[in-house]
Amino acid sequence: LDLSIENWTTIKFLDDTGEHFNDEITEVPNNTGGLYMFSIKCKVITGITDYPVYIGRAQFSEGQNLRKRVREYRNKFARENERPLITKMFKYWAPDLYLSFIPIDENDEIIDYEKKLINSLLLPFNTEIPDQEIKQAITAF
């Protein structure tokens, strides 16, 4: 699987108010699993586009799929403080959040690729690093 960003689909996650899903949410497949990444699009400095902040996975099962999983972030985690960093992501950047996703059919591959990406990217809202192939990042300030 080629994980180049050109192979991912990117959509605006929420509308301009940050309150409702963008109509493009229907482009996220509901018949497969895959990986997804939230990014913040910078509108202040031209030339800087996306700042990735979180990567996750959606395994495919009777009760779960890629679209259902990404919708859970707005419906659950953005409103409850169950996952404080995710809540903060929505509180401060909801109108500027973009979602990139890549469908993957095999659940084992989904887990492996997510682990590799999290260990490689060390994104600020991924609090757990699976199998810690590298040391946990420590905040400098």
mmCIF file with all atom_site columns, N, CA and C in Angstrom, residues 34-35 56-59 104 106-119 130-131 133:
data_model
loop_
_atom_site.group_PDB
_atom_site.id
_atom_site.type_symbol
_atom_site.label_atom_id
_atom_site.label_alt_id
_atom_site.label_comp_id
_atom_site.label_asym_id
_atom_site.label_entity_id
_atom_site.label_seq_id
_atom_site.pdbx_PDB_ins_code
_atom_site.Cartn_x
_atom_site.Cartn_y
_atom_site.Cartn_z
_atom_site.occupancy
_atom_site.B_iso_or_equiv
_atom_site.pdbx_formal_charge
_atom_site.auth_seq_id
_atom_site.auth_comp_id
_atom_site.auth_asym_id
_atom_site.auth_atom_id
_atom_site.pdbx_PDB_model_num
ATOM 1  N N  . GLY A 1 34  ? -10.292 1.708  7.303  1.00 0.00 ? 34  GLY A N  1
ATOM 2  C CA . GLY A 1 34  ? -9.190  2.488  6.759  1.00 0.00 ? 34  GLY A CA 1
ATOM 3  C C  . GLY A 1 34  ? -8.544  3.370  7.802  1.00 0.00 ? 34  GLY A C  1
ATOM 4  N N  . LEU A 1 35  ? -7.719  4.260  7.329  1.00 0.00 ? 35  LEU A N  1
ATOM 5  C CA . LEU A 1 35  ? -7.027  5.227  8.178  1.00 0.00 ? 35  LEU A CA 1
ATOM 6  C C  . LEU A 1 35  ? -7.580  6.615  7.901  1.00 0.00 ? 35  LEU A C  1
ATOM 7  N N  . GLY A 1 56  ? -5.893  8.221  13.045 1.00 0.00 ? 56  GLY A N  1
ATOM 8  C CA . GLY A 1 56  ? -6.632  7.135  13.681 1.00 0.00 ? 56  GLY A CA 1
ATOM 9  C C  . GLY A 1 56  ? -7.004  6.070  12.676 1.00 0.00 ? 56  GLY A C  1
ATOM 10 N N  . ARG A 1 57  ? -7.675  5.054  13.183 1.00 0.00 ? 57  ARG A N  1
ATOM 11 C CA . ARG A 1 57  ? -8.062  3.936  12.324 1.00 0.00 ? 57  ARG A CA 1
ATOM 12 C C  . ARG A 1 57  ? -9.520  3.574  12.546 1.00 0.00 ? 57  ARG A C  1
ATOM 13 N N  . ALA A 1 58  ? -10.081 2.972  11.527 1.00 0.00 ? 58  ALA A N  1
ATOM 14 C CA . ALA A 1 58  ? -11.432 2.417  11.609 1.00 0.00 ? 58  ALA A CA 1
ATOM 15 C C  . ALA A 1 58  ? -11.365 1.021  11.030 1.00 0.00 ? 58  ALA A C  1
ATOM 16 N N  . GLN A 1 59  ? -11.512 0.034  11.886 1.00 0.00 ? 59  GLN A N  1
ATOM 17 C CA . GLN A 1 59  ? -11.561 -1.333 11.397 1.00 0.00 ? 59  GLN A CA 1
ATOM 18 C C  . GLN A 1 59  ? -12.982 -1.595 10.893 1.00 0.00 ? 59  GLN A C  1
ATOM 19 N N  . ILE A 1 104 ? -8.841  0.947  3.490  1.00 0.00 ? 104 ILE A N  1
ATOM 20 C CA . ILE A 1 104 ? -8.010  -0.262 3.515  1.00 0.00 ? 104 ILE A CA 1
ATOM 21 C C  . ILE A 1 104 ? -8.943  -1.417 3.872  1.00 0.00 ? 104 ILE A C  1
ATOM 22 N N  . GLU A 1 106 ? -8.175  -4.762 4.731  1.00 0.00 ? 106 GLU A N  1
ATOM 23 C CA . GLU A 1 106 ? -7.765  -5.744 5.741  1.00 0.00 ? 106 GLU A CA 1
ATOM 24 C C  . GLU A 1 106 ? -7.545  -5.084 7.101  1.00 0.00 ? 106 GLU A C  1
ATOM 25 N N  . ASN A 1 107 ? -8.250  -5.571 8.135  1.00 0.00 ? 107 ASN A N  1
ATOM 26 C CA . ASN A 1 107 ? -8.129  -4.993 9.474  1.00 0.00 ? 107 ASN A CA 1
ATOM 27 C C  . ASN A 1 107 ? -6.716  -5.104 10.037 1.00 0.00 ? 107 ASN A C  1
ATOM 28 N N  . ASP A 1 108 ? -6.015  -6.206 9.764  1.00 0.00 ? 108 ASP A N  1
ATOM 29 C CA . ASP A 1 108 ? -4.634  -6.343 10.249 1.00 0.00 ? 108 ASP A CA 1
ATOM 30 C C  . ASP A 1 108 ? -3.736  -5.273 9.647  1.00 0.00 ? 108 ASP A C  1
ATOM 31 N N  . GLU A 1 109 ? -3.931  -4.984 8.373  1.00 0.00 ? 109 GLU A N  1
ATOM 32 C CA . GLU A 1 109 ? -3.131  -3.945 7.719  1.00 0.00 ? 109 GLU A CA 1
ATOM 33 C C  . GLU A 1 109 ? -3.452  -2.572 8.294  1.00 0.00 ? 109 GLU A C  1
ATOM 34 N N  . ILE A 1 110 ? -4.715  -2.327 8.585  1.00 0.00 ? 110 ILE A N  1
ATOM 35 C CA . ILE A 1 110 ? -5.131  -1.049 9.163  1.00 0.00 ? 110 ILE A CA 1
ATOM 36 C C  . ILE A 1 110 ? -4.369  -0.804 10.470 1.00 0.00 ? 110 ILE A C  1
ATOM 37 N N  . ILE A 1 111 ? -4.312  -1.811 11.332 1.00 0.00 ? 111 ILE A N  1
ATOM 38 C CA . ILE A 1 111 ? -3.625  -1.684 12.624 1.00 0.00 ? 111 ILE A CA 1
ATOM 39 C C  . ILE A 1 111 ? -2.141  -1.442 12.410 1.00 0.00 ? 111 ILE A C  1
ATOM 40 N N  . ASP A 1 112 ? -1.522  -2.201 11.519 1.00 0.00 ? 112 ASP A N  1
ATOM 41 C CA . ASP A 1 112 ? -0.081  -2.055 11.270 1.00 0.00 ? 112 ASP A CA 1
ATOM 42 C C  . ASP A 1 112 ? 0.268   -0.686 10.702 1.00 0.00 ? 112 ASP A C  1
ATOM 43 N N  . TYR A 1 113 ? -0.503  -0.222 9.718  1.00 0.00 ? 113 TYR A N  1
ATOM 44 C CA . TYR A 1 113 ? -0.212  1.079  9.110  1.00 0.00 ? 113 TYR A CA 1
ATOM 45 C C  . TYR A 1 113 ? -0.451  2.220  10.084 1.00 0.00 ? 113 TYR A C  1
ATOM 46 N N  . GLU A 1 114 ? -1.485  2.115  10.899 1.00 0.00 ? 114 GLU A N  1
ATOM 47 C CA . GLU A 1 114 ? -1.719  3.168  11.889 1.00 0.00 ? 114 GLU A CA 1
ATOM 48 C C  . GLU A 1 114 ? -0.541  3.248  12.848 1.00 0.00 ? 114 GLU A C  1
ATOM 49 N N  . LYS A 1 115 ? -0.086  2.100  13.319 1.00 0.00 ? 115 LYS A N  1
ATOM 50 C CA . LYS A 1 115 ? 1.044   2.065  14.243 1.00 0.00 ? 115 LYS A CA 1
ATOM 51 C C  . LYS A 1 115 ? 2.280   2.712  13.613 1.00 0.00 ? 115 LYS A C  1
ATOM 52 N N  . LYS A 1 116 ? 2.564   2.372  12.367 1.00 0.00 ? 116 LYS A N  1
ATOM 53 C CA . LYS A 1 116 ? 3.729   2.942  11.683 1.00 0.00 ? 116 LYS A CA 1
ATOM 54 C C  . LYS A 1 116 ? 3.601   4.451  11.544 1.00 0.00 ? 116 LYS A C  1
ATOM 55 N N  . LEU A 1 117 ? 2.423   4.923  11.176 1.00 0.00 ? 117 LEU A N  1
ATOM 56 C CA . LEU A 1 117 ? 2.235   6.363  11.002 1.00 0.00 ? 117 LEU A CA 1
ATOM 57 C C  . LEU A 1 117 ? 2.345   7.116  12.328 1.00 0.00 ? 117 LEU A C  1
ATOM 58 N N  . ILE A 1 118 ? 1.720   6.595  13.362 1.00 0.00 ? 118 ILE A N  1
ATOM 59 C CA . ILE A 1 118 ? 1.796   7.274  14.666 1.00 0.00 ? 118 ILE A CA 1
ATOM 60 C C  . ILE A 1 118 ? 3.235   7.317  15.155 1.00 0.00 ? 118 ILE A C  1
ATOM 61 N N  . ASN A 1 119 ? 3.969   6.231  15.003 1.00 0.00 ? 119 ASN A N  1
ATOM 62 C CA . ASN A 1 119 ? 5.364   6.203  15.442 1.00 0.00 ? 119 ASN A CA 1
ATOM 63 C C  . ASN A 1 119 ? 6.249   7.095  14.586 1.00 0.00 ? 119 ASN A C  1
ATOM 64 N N  . PRO A 1 130 ? 1.551   3.351  19.945 1.00 0.00 ? 130 PRO A N  1
ATOM 65 C CA . PRO A 1 130 ? 1.512   1.890  20.016 1.00 0.00 ? 130 PRO A CA 1
ATOM 66 C C  . PRO A 1 130 ? 2.897   1.265  19.919 1.00 0.00 ? 130 PRO A C  1
ATOM 67 N N  . ASP A 1 131 ? 3.164   0.307  20.767 1.00 0.00 ? 131 ASP A N  1
ATOM 68 C CA . ASP A 1 131 ? 4.415   -0.445 20.764 1.00 0.00 ? 131 ASP A CA 1
ATOM 69 C C  . ASP A 1 131 ? 5.657   0.431  20.848 1.00 0.00 ? 131 ASP A C  1
ATOM 70 N N  . GLU A 1 133 ? 7.931   2.236  19.393 1.00 0.00 ? 133 GLU A N  1
ATOM 71 C CA . GLU A 1 133 ? 9.161   1.962  18.666 1.00 0.00 ? 133 GLU A CA 1
ATOM 72 C C  . GLU A 1 133 ? 10.153  3.103  18.857 1.00 0.00 ? 133 GLU A C  1
#
